[in-house]
Coordinates of C-alpha atoms and ligand atoms in Angstrom, one line a residue:
M1 CA -2.4 9.0 -24.5
G2 CA -4.8 6.8 -25.9
A3 CA -4.7 3.1 -27.5
A4 CA -5.2 4.6 -31.0
A5 CA -2.6 7.3 -30.7
E6 CA 0.8 5.4 -30.6
P7 CA 3.0 7.0 -28.2
R8 CA 5.7 9.0 -29.9
E9 CA 9.1 8.5 -29.6
P10 CA 10.4 11.1 -26.8
S11 CA 11.9 13.9 -28.4
T12 CA 13.0 15.1 -24.8
I13 CA 15.6 12.5 -24.4
P14 CA 18.0 12.4 -27.4
G15 CA 19.5 8.9 -28.1
M16 CA 17.2 7.2 -25.8
S17 CA 14.6 4.9 -27.4
R18 CA 11.6 4.8 -25.4
P19 CA 13.2 4.9 -21.8
R20 CA 11.9 2.2 -19.4
V21 CA 10.4 3.4 -16.3
Y22 CA 9.2 1.4 -13.3
L23 CA 7.0 3.4 -10.7
E24 CA 6.2 2.0 -7.5
T25 CA 3.4 3.8 -5.2
F26 CA 3.3 3.9 -1.9
G27 CA 0.5 5.1 0.7
C28 CA -2.9 6.5 -0.4
Q29 CA -5.6 6.6 -2.8
M30 CA -4.4 10.1 -3.8
N31 CA -0.9 8.6 -4.4
E32 CA -2.5 6.2 -6.7
L33 CA -4.0 8.7 -8.7
D34 CA -1.1 11.0 -8.7
S35 CA 1.0 8.0 -10.0
E36 CA -1.8 7.4 -12.9
L37 CA -1.6 10.9 -13.7
V38 CA 2.1 11.1 -13.8
A39 CA 2.4 7.9 -15.6
G40 CA 0.1 9.0 -18.5
Q41 CA 1.8 12.2 -19.1
L42 CA 5.0 10.2 -19.3
H43 CA 3.7 7.8 -21.4
A44 CA 2.2 10.3 -23.8
L45 CA 6.0 11.7 -24.0
G46 CA 7.2 8.3 -25.3
Y47 CA 8.3 6.8 -21.8
R48 CA 7.4 2.8 -21.4
F49 CA 6.3 1.4 -18.6
V50 CA 7.9 -2.0 -17.0
D51 CA 6.2 -3.8 -13.9
G52 CA 9.6 -4.7 -12.3
P53 CA 12.6 -2.4 -11.5
E54 CA 15.2 -4.8 -13.2
S55 CA 14.8 -4.0 -16.6
A56 CA 13.9 -0.3 -15.9
Q57 CA 16.3 2.6 -17.0
V58 CA 14.3 5.1 -14.8
I59 CA 13.1 4.1 -11.4
L60 CA 10.5 6.4 -9.8
Y61 CA 9.1 6.0 -5.9
N62 CA 5.8 7.9 -5.4
T63 CA 6.2 8.0 -1.5
C64 CA 3.9 8.4 1.6
S65 CA 5.4 9.8 4.8
V66 CA 2.4 9.7 7.1
R67 CA 4.1 7.0 9.3
E68 CA 7.6 6.2 9.6
H69 CA 7.0 2.6 8.6
A70 CA 6.2 3.9 5.2
E71 CA 9.2 5.8 4.7
Q72 CA 11.6 3.2 6.0
K73 CA 10.3 1.0 2.7
V74 CA 11.6 3.7 0.5
W75 CA 14.8 4.2 2.4
S76 CA 15.8 0.5 2.0
R77 CA 14.8 0.7 -1.8
L78 CA 17.0 3.5 -2.2
G79 CA 19.8 1.8 -0.4
E80 CA 19.6 -1.3 -2.9
L81 CA 19.5 0.9 -5.8
A82 CA 22.7 2.7 -4.7
I83 CA 24.6 -0.3 -5.1
R84 CA 22.8 -1.3 -8.3
K85 CA 23.8 2.3 -9.7
Q86 CA 27.8 1.4 -9.1
D87 CA 27.2 -0.8 -12.2
D88 CA 24.4 1.0 -13.8
P89 CA 25.4 4.7 -13.6
A90 CA 23.0 5.9 -16.3
L91 CA 20.4 4.8 -13.9
V92 CA 18.0 7.9 -13.1
V93 CA 16.2 7.5 -9.7
G94 CA 13.4 9.8 -8.6
V95 CA 11.4 10.3 -5.4
L96 CA 8.0 11.6 -5.6
G97 CA 5.2 12.7 -3.2
C98 CA 5.2 13.2 0.4
L99 CA 8.9 11.9 1.7
A100 CA 10.4 14.1 -1.3
E101 CA 8.5 17.2 0.1
R102 CA 9.4 16.3 3.9
D103 CA 12.6 15.7 3.5
G104 CA 13.6 18.0 0.9
V105 CA 17.3 18.4 -0.3
A106 CA 18.2 16.7 3.0
L107 CA 17.1 13.6 1.3
V108 CA 19.4 14.0 -1.8
K109 CA 22.0 15.0 0.5
R110 CA 21.5 11.5 2.2
M111 CA 21.2 9.5 -0.7
P112 CA 22.9 11.1 -3.9
V113 CA 21.5 8.0 -5.7
V114 CA 18.3 10.3 -6.0
D115 CA 18.3 12.3 -9.2
V116 CA 14.9 13.6 -9.0
L117 CA 12.9 15.1 -5.9
C118 CA 9.5 16.2 -6.6
G119 CA 6.6 16.9 -4.2
P120 CA 3.1 16.1 -4.7
G121 CA 2.1 19.8 -5.2
E122 CA 4.8 19.9 -8.4
L123 CA 4.0 16.7 -10.2
D124 CA 3.3 18.8 -13.2
K125 CA 6.9 19.5 -13.3
L126 CA 8.2 16.0 -13.6
P127 CA 8.4 15.4 -17.2
A128 CA 10.9 18.5 -17.4
L129 CA 12.7 17.0 -14.2
L130 CA 13.1 13.7 -15.5
D131 CA 14.6 15.2 -19.1
N132 CA 17.1 17.4 -17.4
A133 CA 17.9 14.5 -15.1
Y134 CA 18.6 12.4 -18.2
R135 CA 20.9 15.0 -19.9
T136 CA 22.8 15.6 -16.8
R137 CA 23.5 11.8 -16.2
R138 CA 24.9 11.5 -19.7
S139 CA 26.8 14.3 -19.1
L140 CA 28.3 13.4 -16.3
L141 CA 29.0 9.9 -17.7
A142 CA 30.6 11.8 -21.0
D143 CA 32.9 13.8 -18.4
R144 CA 35.9 13.1 -17.6
L145 CA 34.2 11.5 -14.5
T146 CA 34.8 7.8 -14.1
A147 CA 31.6 5.9 -13.8
T148 CA 32.3 5.4 -10.2
D149 CA 32.3 9.1 -9.5
A150 CA 29.2 9.3 -11.8
D151 CA 27.4 6.9 -9.7
R152 CA 28.0 9.0 -6.6
R153 CA 26.6 12.6 -7.8
S154 CA 22.8 13.1 -8.0
A155 CA 21.6 14.7 -11.5
S156 CA 19.6 17.0 -8.5
Q157 CA 16.5 17.9 -10.3
I158 CA 14.3 19.1 -7.8
A159 CA 10.8 20.5 -7.3
L160 CA 9.4 21.1 -4.0
Q161 CA 6.6 23.5 -2.7
G162 CA 8.5 24.6 0.1
N163 CA 6.6 26.4 3.0
S164 CA 5.2 28.6 0.5
S165 CA 1.6 27.6 -0.6
R166 CA 0.5 27.9 -4.2
R167 CA -2.2 30.5 -3.9
S168 CA -1.8 33.9 -2.4
A169 CA -3.6 37.3 -2.7
T170 CA -2.1 38.0 -6.0
L171 CA -3.6 37.0 -9.5
A172 CA 0.1 35.4 -10.7
A173 CA 0.4 33.2 -7.6
A174 CA -3.1 31.8 -7.8
Q175 CA -2.4 30.4 -11.0
D176 CA -2.4 26.5 -10.4
S177 CA -0.5 24.4 -13.2
L178 CA -1.0 21.2 -11.2
E179 CA -4.3 21.6 -12.0
M180 CA -3.3 20.9 -15.5
L181 CA -1.9 17.6 -14.5
D182 CA -5.6 16.8 -13.6
L183 CA -7.1 18.2 -16.4
S184 CA -4.9 16.2 -19.2
R185 CA -6.1 13.2 -17.8
A186 CA -6.1 10.5 -20.5
T187 CA -9.8 8.9 -20.9
S188 CA -9.4 7.0 -23.7
P189 CA -11.8 3.5 -23.7
L190 CA -9.2 1.3 -24.2
D191 CA -6.5 3.2 -22.8
T192 CA -3.4 1.3 -21.2
I193 CA 0.2 2.3 -20.3
D194 CA 1.3 -1.1 -19.2
D195 CA 3.8 -1.5 -22.0
D196 CA 4.8 -4.9 -20.3
H197 CA 1.0 -6.5 -20.8
P198 CA 0.0 -4.7 -24.4
T199 CA -3.3 -6.8 -24.2
A200 CA -4.1 -5.4 -21.2
G201 CA -5.2 -2.3 -23.7
A202 CA -8.4 -4.4 -24.6
V203 CA -9.6 -4.1 -20.7
R204 CA -11.8 -1.2 -20.3
K205 CA -11.2 1.0 -17.9
R206 CA -14.1 0.7 -15.3
S207 CA -13.0 2.1 -11.9
A208 CA -11.4 5.7 -11.6
Y209 CA -10.6 8.0 -9.2
V210 CA -11.1 11.9 -9.6
R211 CA -9.8 14.4 -7.3
I212 CA -12.0 17.1 -5.8
T213 CA -9.8 18.7 -3.4
R214 CA -6.2 18.9 -2.8
G215 CA -4.0 19.5 0.7
C216 CA -5.6 20.4 3.9
N217 CA -6.2 22.7 6.4
K218 CA -7.2 20.6 9.6
F219 CA -3.6 20.6 11.1
C220 CA -4.3 17.6 13.4
T221 CA -1.6 17.5 15.7
Y222 CA -0.1 14.1 14.5
C223 CA -0.3 14.5 10.8
V224 CA 2.1 15.8 8.0
V225 CA -0.5 16.2 5.3
P226 CA -0.7 19.8 5.6
F227 CA 2.8 20.1 5.3
T228 CA 3.4 18.0 2.4
R229 CA 0.3 18.6 0.3
G230 CA 0.0 22.4 1.1
A231 CA -3.4 24.1 2.0
E232 CA -6.8 23.0 1.5
V233 CA -7.7 23.5 -2.5
H234 CA -11.1 23.0 -4.3
R235 CA -11.1 21.9 -8.0
P236 CA -13.7 24.0 -10.2
P237 CA -17.1 21.7 -10.4
E238 CA -16.9 22.2 -14.1
H239 CA -13.3 20.4 -14.3
I240 CA -14.6 17.6 -12.1
I241 CA -17.9 17.2 -13.7
D242 CA -16.3 17.1 -17.1
E243 CA -13.6 14.7 -16.1
C244 CA -16.2 12.6 -14.7
K245 CA -18.4 12.6 -18.0
K246 CA -15.3 11.9 -20.3
L247 CA -14.7 9.0 -17.8
A248 CA -18.2 7.6 -18.4
D249 CA -17.9 8.1 -21.9
A250 CA -15.1 6.0 -21.8
G251 CA -16.9 3.2 -20.3
V252 CA -16.1 3.6 -16.5
V253 CA -18.7 2.8 -14.1
E254 CA -17.4 3.5 -10.7
I255 CA -16.2 7.0 -9.4
T256 CA -14.8 7.3 -6.2
L257 CA -13.9 11.1 -5.7
L258 CA -11.1 12.1 -3.6
G259 CA -10.0 14.7 -1.1
Q260 CA -8.6 14.7 2.6
T261 CA -11.6 16.2 4.0
V262 CA -14.3 16.0 0.9
N263 CA -17.2 17.0 2.8
H264 CA -15.5 20.6 3.1
Y265 CA -15.5 21.1 -0.8
R266 CA -17.1 23.9 -1.6
F267 CA -16.7 26.6 -4.9
E268 CA -17.5 30.2 -4.7
H269 CA -18.2 31.1 -8.2
G270 CA -18.2 34.7 -7.7
A271 CA -14.5 34.5 -6.1
A272 CA -13.4 32.4 -8.8
V273 CA -9.8 33.4 -10.8
T274 CA -9.6 32.6 -14.2
I275 CA -6.0 32.5 -16.0
G276 CA -5.4 31.9 -19.7
G277 CA -9.3 31.0 -19.9
V278 CA -8.7 28.2 -17.0
V279 CA -10.7 28.9 -13.9
Q280 CA -8.5 28.4 -11.4
P281 CA -9.0 25.8 -8.1
Q282 CA -9.7 27.9 -4.9
K283 CA -8.5 27.7 -1.4
G284 CA -10.5 26.5 0.9
R285 CA -12.2 28.8 3.3
S286 CA -12.1 28.2 7.1
Y287 CA -14.9 28.9 9.5
A288 CA -16.3 27.8 12.6
G289 CA -17.9 24.6 11.5
G290 CA -20.4 22.4 13.0
H291 CA -23.0 23.2 10.4
R292 CA -26.0 20.9 9.7
R293 CA -25.8 22.8 6.0
D294 CA -23.1 24.1 4.1
P295 CA -23.8 27.9 5.3
F296 CA -22.6 29.5 2.3
A297 CA -25.1 27.4 -0.2
G298 CA -26.4 29.5 -2.9
S299 CA -27.0 30.1 -6.6
N300 CA -23.2 31.3 -7.0
V301 CA -21.9 28.3 -4.7
T302 CA -21.4 24.9 -5.3
T303 CA -21.1 22.8 -2.0
F304 CA -20.4 19.1 -1.6
A305 CA -24.1 18.3 -1.7
D306 CA -24.2 20.2 -5.1
L307 CA -21.5 18.5 -6.8
L308 CA -22.7 15.0 -6.0
S309 CA -26.3 15.9 -7.5
R310 CA -24.5 17.6 -10.5
I311 CA -22.0 14.5 -11.1
H312 CA -24.8 12.1 -10.4
E313 CA -27.0 13.8 -13.2
A314 CA -24.4 14.6 -15.5
A315 CA -23.1 11.0 -15.8
P316 CA -26.0 8.5 -15.8
T317 CA -23.9 5.7 -16.7
V318 CA -21.7 5.9 -13.4
E319 CA -23.4 3.2 -11.4
R320 CA -21.4 3.8 -8.3
L321 CA -20.3 7.2 -7.2
R322 CA -18.2 7.4 -4.0
F323 CA -16.1 9.7 -1.9
V324 CA -13.4 9.5 0.6
T325 CA -12.3 10.4 3.0
S326 CA -15.0 12.4 5.1
Y327 CA -14.5 14.2 8.0
P328 CA -16.6 14.0 11.0
R329 CA -17.5 17.2 11.5
D330 CA -19.2 20.0 9.0
F331 CA -20.9 16.9 7.6
G332 CA -24.5 18.5 6.7
D333 CA -27.8 17.0 6.4
D334 CA -27.7 18.6 3.0
V335 CA -24.9 15.7 2.2
L336 CA -26.9 12.8 3.6
E337 CA -30.0 14.0 1.5
A338 CA -28.1 14.0 -1.8
I339 CA -26.9 10.5 -0.9
R340 CA -30.4 9.6 0.2
D341 CA -31.9 11.2 -2.8
H342 CA -29.5 9.7 -5.5
P343 CA -29.9 6.1 -6.2
R344 CA -26.3 5.7 -7.8
I345 CA -24.2 7.2 -4.4
C346 CA -23.0 4.4 -2.2
R347 CA -23.9 4.1 1.1
Y348 CA -20.7 3.8 2.3
L349 CA -18.9 6.6 4.7
H350 CA -15.1 6.2 5.5
V351 CA -15.3 8.9 8.5
P352 CA -11.8 8.5 10.8
A353 CA -13.0 8.9 14.6
Q354 CA -9.0 8.4 15.5
S355 CA -9.7 8.1 19.3
G356 CA -12.8 7.5 21.7
S357 CA -11.1 10.0 24.7
D358 CA -12.1 13.5 24.2
R359 CA -9.0 14.6 25.9
I360 CA -7.1 13.0 23.3
L361 CA -9.1 14.2 20.8
K362 CA -8.5 17.6 21.8
L363 CA -4.6 16.7 21.9
M364 CA -5.2 16.0 18.3
N365 CA -7.1 19.0 17.0
R366 CA -9.6 17.3 15.7
G367 CA -12.3 19.8 16.5
Y368 CA -15.0 17.1 17.8
T369 CA -16.0 15.5 20.9
V370 CA -17.0 11.8 21.0
S371 CA -20.7 13.0 21.6
E372 CA -20.4 14.5 18.1
Y373 CA -18.9 12.1 16.5
L374 CA -21.2 9.6 17.8
E375 CA -24.0 11.8 17.1
F376 CA -23.1 12.3 13.4
I377 CA -22.9 8.6 12.7
D378 CA -26.1 8.0 14.3
R379 CA -27.8 10.7 12.3
A380 CA -25.9 9.6 9.2
R381 CA -27.8 6.1 9.8
G382 CA -30.9 7.8 10.8
F383 CA -30.6 8.9 6.9
L384 CA -29.1 6.3 5.0
H385 CA -29.3 3.0 6.9
Q386 CA -32.4 1.4 5.0
P387 CA -31.5 -2.4 5.4
E388 CA -35.2 -3.3 4.4
K389 CA -34.5 -1.6 1.1
G390 CA -31.5 -3.3 0.2
R391 CA -29.8 -0.2 0.9
P392 CA -27.8 -0.7 4.4
L393 CA -25.2 2.3 5.7
S394 CA -21.7 0.8 5.4
L395 CA -19.2 3.0 7.7
S396 CA -15.4 2.5 8.2
G397 CA -13.1 4.4 10.4
D398 CA -9.6 5.2 11.5
I399 CA -7.9 4.9 15.0
I400 CA -4.5 5.8 16.2
V401 CA -3.4 3.8 19.4
G402 CA -0.7 4.9 21.6
F403 CA -1.1 8.5 21.1
P404 CA 1.3 10.8 23.5
T405 CA 0.0 10.5 27.2
E406 CA -2.7 8.1 26.2
T407 CA -3.7 6.1 29.3
D408 CA -5.4 2.8 29.7
E409 CA -8.9 4.4 30.5
D410 CA -8.3 6.9 26.8
F411 CA -7.7 3.4 25.3
A412 CA -11.0 1.7 26.8
A413 CA -12.9 4.8 25.8
T414 CA -11.9 4.1 22.1
I415 CA -12.7 0.5 22.3
A416 CA -16.1 1.7 23.7
L417 CA -16.4 3.9 20.4
V418 CA -15.6 1.2 18.4
E419 CA -18.2 -1.3 20.0
R420 CA -20.7 1.7 19.4
A421 CA -19.7 2.8 15.8
R422 CA -19.8 -1.3 14.3
Y423 CA -17.8 -0.2 11.8
K424 CA -17.4 -2.5 8.6
N425 CA -14.0 -2.3 9.0
C426 CA -11.7 0.1 10.8
F427 CA -8.0 0.9 10.1
I428 CA -6.1 0.8 13.2
F429 CA -2.5 2.3 13.3
K430 CA 0.1 2.8 16.3
Y431 CA 1.1 6.5 16.4
S432 CA 3.9 7.2 14.8
P433 CA 5.7 10.5 15.8
R434 CA 6.2 12.9 12.7
P435 CA 8.8 15.4 12.7
G436 CA 7.7 18.8 11.8
T437 CA 4.1 18.3 13.1
T438 CA 2.8 20.0 16.5
A439 CA 2.8 16.5 18.3
Y440 CA 6.2 15.6 17.6
D441 CA 7.5 19.0 18.8
K442 CA 5.1 19.5 22.1
L443 CA 4.3 15.8 23.1
A444 CA 7.0 13.2 24.4
D445 CA 6.0 9.9 22.6
D446 CA 5.6 8.4 26.0
V447 CA 3.5 5.3 25.0
P448 CA 5.9 2.3 25.0
D449 CA 6.0 0.5 21.9
A450 CA 4.7 -2.8 23.4
V451 CA 1.8 -0.9 24.8
K452 CA 1.1 0.4 21.3
R453 CA 1.4 -3.0 19.9
A454 CA -0.8 -4.7 22.7
R455 CA -3.5 -2.0 22.0
N456 CA -3.4 -2.4 18.4
N457 CA -4.1 -5.8 18.7
A458 CA -6.8 -5.6 21.3
A459 CA -8.2 -3.1 18.9
L460 CA -8.0 -5.1 15.9
E461 CA -9.6 -8.1 17.9
V462 CA -12.6 -6.0 18.8
Q463 CA -13.0 -4.9 15.3
S464 CA -12.5 -8.6 13.7
R465 CA -15.7 -9.6 15.8
I466 CA -17.8 -6.8 15.1
S467 CA -16.9 -7.2 11.0
D468 CA -17.3 -10.7 11.4
Q469 CA -20.8 -10.2 12.8
L470 CA -21.8 -7.9 10.1
S471 CA -20.5 -10.1 7.5
R472 CA -22.4 -12.8 8.8
E473 CA -25.7 -10.6 8.5
A474 CA -25.0 -10.6 4.5
I475 CA -25.7 -14.6 4.5
G476 CA -28.6 -15.4 2.3
Q477 CA -28.8 -11.8 1.2
T478 CA -28.1 -11.1 -2.7
F479 CA -26.1 -8.1 -3.8
D480 CA -25.4 -6.2 -6.8
V481 CA -21.3 -6.6 -6.8
F482 CA -18.9 -4.4 -8.9
V483 CA -16.2 -7.0 -10.2
E484 CA -13.0 -5.6 -10.0
G485 CA -10.9 -9.0 -11.6
L486 CA -9.6 -12.0 -10.7
S487 CA -9.3 -12.6 -6.9
R488 CA -5.5 -12.5 -5.5
M489 CA -5.7 -16.1 -4.8
E490 CA -6.9 -16.8 -8.3
E491 CA -3.7 -14.7 -9.6
K492 CA -1.4 -16.6 -7.2
K493 CA -2.5 -19.6 -8.9
R494 CA -2.1 -18.3 -12.1
E495 CA 1.4 -17.1 -11.0
R496 CA 1.0 -13.5 -12.5
P497 CA 0.6 -9.7 -11.1
A498 CA -3.3 -9.2 -10.3
K499 CA -4.6 -7.1 -13.5
A500 CA -8.2 -5.8 -12.9
C501 CA -10.8 -3.7 -14.6
G502 CA -8.8 -0.5 -13.5
G503 CA -6.2 -0.6 -16.3
G504 CA -3.4 1.8 -16.7
V505 CA -0.4 1.5 -14.9
A506 CA 0.6 -1.3 -13.1
L507 CA 0.6 0.1 -9.3
T508 CA 2.5 -1.2 -6.3
I509 CA 1.5 -0.5 -3.0
G510 CA 4.2 -0.6 -0.2
G511 CA 6.1 -2.9 -2.5
N512 CA 2.9 -5.4 -3.6
V513 CA 1.4 -5.2 -7.1
I514 CA -2.2 -4.7 -6.3
H515 CA -5.2 -4.8 -8.5
S516 CA -5.2 -1.4 -10.1
H517 CA -8.0 -0.1 -7.8
A518 CA -9.1 -2.7 -5.9
G519 CA -7.2 -3.7 -3.1
V520 CA -4.7 -1.8 -1.0
A521 CA -3.0 -2.0 1.9
S522 CA -4.9 -2.0 5.2
G523 CA -3.7 -0.2 8.4
D524 CA -1.9 -2.8 9.8
E525 CA 1.9 -3.1 10.4
D526 CA 3.0 -4.1 7.0
D527 CA 1.1 -1.7 5.0
G528 CA 3.9 0.8 4.3
G529 CA 1.5 3.5 4.0
C530 CA -1.9 5.0 4.9
S531 CA -4.1 3.6 2.4
T532 CA -7.4 3.0 3.9
R533 CA -9.5 0.9 1.8
A534 CA -10.1 -2.9 2.9
V535 CA -7.6 -4.9 1.7
E536 CA -8.7 -8.5 0.0
A537 CA -8.0 -10.9 2.9
P538 CA -5.7 -13.9 1.7
S539 CA -7.9 -16.9 1.3
D540 CA -6.4 -20.8 1.9
E541 CA -8.9 -22.1 -0.5
V542 CA -7.9 -23.4 -3.4
S543 CA -10.8 -24.2 -6.0
G544 CA -10.8 -25.8 -9.3
T545 CA -12.8 -23.0 -10.9
T546 CA -11.8 -19.3 -11.8
Q547 CA -12.5 -17.0 -8.6
L548 CA -13.6 -13.7 -9.3
S549 CA -14.0 -10.6 -6.6
G550 CA -15.7 -7.4 -6.1
R551 CA -17.3 -5.0 -3.7
T552 CA -20.8 -4.4 -2.8
D553 CA -22.0 -0.6 -2.8
G554 CA -21.1 -0.5 0.8
D555 CA -17.4 -1.8 0.0
Q556 CA -17.7 -5.1 0.9
I557 CA -15.6 -7.6 -0.6
V558 CA -17.1 -10.3 -2.2
F559 CA -16.0 -13.6 -4.1
F560 CA -17.7 -15.9 -6.3
D561 CA -16.8 -18.7 -8.8
L562 CA -17.1 -18.0 -12.4
P563 CA -20.0 -20.3 -13.7
S564 CA -18.9 -22.8 -16.2
G565 CA -19.6 -21.2 -19.6
A566 CA -19.1 -17.8 -18.8
S567 CA -16.1 -15.7 -19.5
A568 CA -14.0 -13.7 -16.9
D569 CA -13.5 -10.9 -19.4
E570 CA -17.3 -10.6 -20.0
L571 CA -17.9 -9.8 -16.3
V572 CA -15.1 -7.9 -15.1
G573 CA -16.0 -4.3 -14.8
R574 CA -19.8 -5.3 -14.5
I575 CA -22.4 -5.1 -12.0
V576 CA -23.7 -8.6 -11.2
P577 CA -26.2 -10.1 -8.7
V578 CA -24.2 -12.3 -6.3
R579 CA -26.3 -14.2 -3.2
I580 CA -24.1 -14.8 -0.2
E581 CA -23.8 -18.0 1.0
R582 CA -20.8 -18.2 3.5
V583 CA -18.5 -15.6 5.2
Q584 CA -14.5 -15.9 6.0
R585 CA -13.1 -13.1 8.3
L586 CA -13.7 -9.6 6.0
S587 CA -14.9 -11.4 3.0
L588 CA -18.0 -12.6 1.7
F589 CA -18.6 -15.7 -0.6
G590 CA -21.0 -16.4 -2.7
R591 CA -22.8 -17.5 -5.8
L592 CA -23.6 -15.6 -8.8
C593 CA -27.3 -15.7 -9.2
G594 CA -29.9 -15.4 -12.1
R595 CA -28.2 -15.3 -15.3
A596 CA -24.3 -15.7 -15.9
E597 CA -24.9 -12.4 -18.2
P598 CA -23.9 -9.0 -16.3
V599 CA -27.1 -7.4 -15.4
R600 CA -26.2 -4.0 -16.4
Ligands
SAM1 N1 -7.8 13.3 6.2 C1 -8.7 11.9 6.6 C2 -9.1 12.2 8.1 O1 -8.6 13.0 8.6 O2 -9.8 11.6 8.6 C3 -7.1 10.9 7.0 C4 -6.0 11.1 6.1 S1 -4.6 10.2 7.0 C5 -3.4 10.7 5.8 C6 -4.9 8.6 7.0 C7 -4.8 8.1 8.3 O3 -3.5 7.8 8.6 C8 -5.4 9.0 9.1 O4 -6.9 8.9 9.6 C9 -4.7 8.5 10.5 O5 -5.6 7.4 11.6 C10 -3.3 8.1 10.3 N2 -2.0 8.8 10.7 C11 -2.0 10.1 10.3 N3 -0.7 10.4 10.8 C12 -0.6 9.5 11.7 C13 0.5 9.4 12.6 N4 1.6 10.1 12.7 N5 0.3 7.8 13.0 C14 -0.5 7.1 13.2 N6 -1.3 7.0 12.4 C15 -1.3 8.4 11.5
SF4_2 FE1 -4.3 14.7 8.5 FE2 -6.7 14.2 8.1 FE3 -6.3 15.7 9.8 FE4 -5.6 16.9 7.4 S1 -7.8 16.3 8.3 S2 -4.5 16.8 9.0 S3 -5.2 14.9 6.3 S4 -5.6 13.2 9.8

C-alpha cells in the first residue's frame, strides 16, 4: 500500500464500494503496531478508514485484557453497537486482540453483535474473516429472516490460537503465517491510510514500531499475556533488519523495537527453519538465566546485543533506536555495551520492577529479588549514565499495588524501591485479578479496593515528586528533541484530533484519539489498557503561538513554541535542539535554540 498505488476496489466484497472501517485500539504499543499492520492490509484490499464509528460499515476493536478496566470499555462499546445494529443490521463488528483470545467463543455467545473474533496470533486471517462476515451478514439479510432476527445473529467468523502454540517440533507446525503480516508491512515514504484526512499523506512517516519478539514465556502469576499472545517467538534478524532499512529509506528516523521481554531476543541460525523460502520465527529457549552475557553468543547466533548493533549499522539514517519492554533479569553487559557504544541507541530503559518486596516478587513469579533488580539498575547506570557528556540514562518502571497478600510492610518496601530507582516516570497499576492466571486461581484478591486506591495514590505522589525533581534538573540544559507534532493543547485549540509524524491509521487508545506514535495512556485508572509510554500531561496554558511537542532521547516530553516564520510541517519528524526553560509536572517547556531550521 502506498500513496502512489491507489487502493483497488475490494474484489473480495461484491457490491460494496470501498467499505468504511473504523478501527479503535486499546492497550499497548504491540496492539498499536498490530492495528497498523492490519489496517495496511485492509486498506490494500480496498477498505477505507474513517476516524469515527458513526459512518463506518465495519467496526473493529483491537482489545487489551491485561486489566479488567480495559475490557470493560470494550464491553460498553459492544453494548452500544448492539442497539445500533437493530437499525443497521448490515453492520459488521469485529473484536480483535487479547480479549478475543481470552474470552473466545463465549464472547460471541454473550454479545451476538460480534461477527468477527480474531486473536492476536491470527491477525493474518482477518481479511478472509471480514470477507466471510460480510457475505454472511448479507445472506442473513437476504434470507427470509427479518432485519430484527438478523441483528441478533452473529456472522461467527472466528480465528483463535486456543491452547495450541503455533510451533511444535514438526516442520508443518513451524510455519508461521503471522510473520507474513509483519513482512507485508507498507513502507511507502508518503504512506497514509487515513481516508478522512487524505492530505495527511503528504506527511512523511518518521517514527515506527518494529516487532522483534512475540508472546511471552515468563508466566508472571498475574498476567494474561502468555495465554493471549502465546509462546515467546523471535523473528529472524534478517527480517527485522530489512524492515528497519525499508522504514529508514522511507524517511523514518525513530524506530522502537517491540517485545514483552526484548532483552531475551536470540536467533539461533543453525536451528532456523525455512518454509517456502521464508525463514520462520523461532521459539524462545528457556534457560536458567541470571547471566551477564548471552551464554549462547557465537557466530551462529544473533543475540539482542548483536541485533542492536546490526540495526544501528544497517540503518544509519535512523537517529533514534529504542526498545521496550526490558525484563530486569538476564539483561547482560553485552547489551549495555552495545547501547553505550552506539550513539544512536537511546539511553532509555523501561524495566518494570512490579514490587519492592521479595515475598511479593516470589508470589508474582518474577524470578529476581529486589537486590538483583537494584544491582541491575546500578549496573545500567554505571555503563550508561553520562550526564556530563549530555547522555544521561533515563529509566521508567511499572509497579502493581494491592497484589494478593500485600501488607503495609510490602508496600513500604515498594515505595523504598521507587525512591531508590528514581524513575523518570513509573506506571502504577492496581492489581486486577485475571481469570486463567495462577494468581486468580490460587490467591484470593484480599487487598480491599480502598487500600489499593490509597496505595496507588501514595505511590503516584512519590513518583510525581521524583519526576518533578528530575525534570527540574533539565532546566537550563539543551536537548535534541524529536518533534512528534502539535501538542495536544494545540490540537484542542484547533478542535481536531491530533495528527502527528507517524502518519498511518488514526489510532485511538482507550477511546482517545492519540498522536500516532506520540502519546499513549498512562498507568492510571483511566487508561483502559496497559500501555506504558508516558502520556503528554494536559497543560492549562493557552499561548498565542503554535505549540509543538516532542521527546528527548531519554523519552522526556518537551513543548516549545513554533518560532515566527517557521512552519510546523518543516519541523515535525525532525530532531531539533531545544533549551529547557521551565517544567510543569512531567513536561519540559523550552525554546528552539540556534536556528529555526531543523538540525538534522
Ligand atoms: N512484559 C513486561 C514486563 O514484564 O515487564 C510488561 C508487559 S504487561 C502487558 C504491562 C504491565 O501491565 C506490567 O508491567 C504490569 O505492571 C501490568 N499488569 C499486567 N497484568 C496486570 C494485572 N493483572 N493487574 C495489574 N497490572 C497488571
Ligand atoms: Fe506478562 Fe511481562 Fe510477565 Fe510476560 S514478562 S508474563 S508480559 S508481565
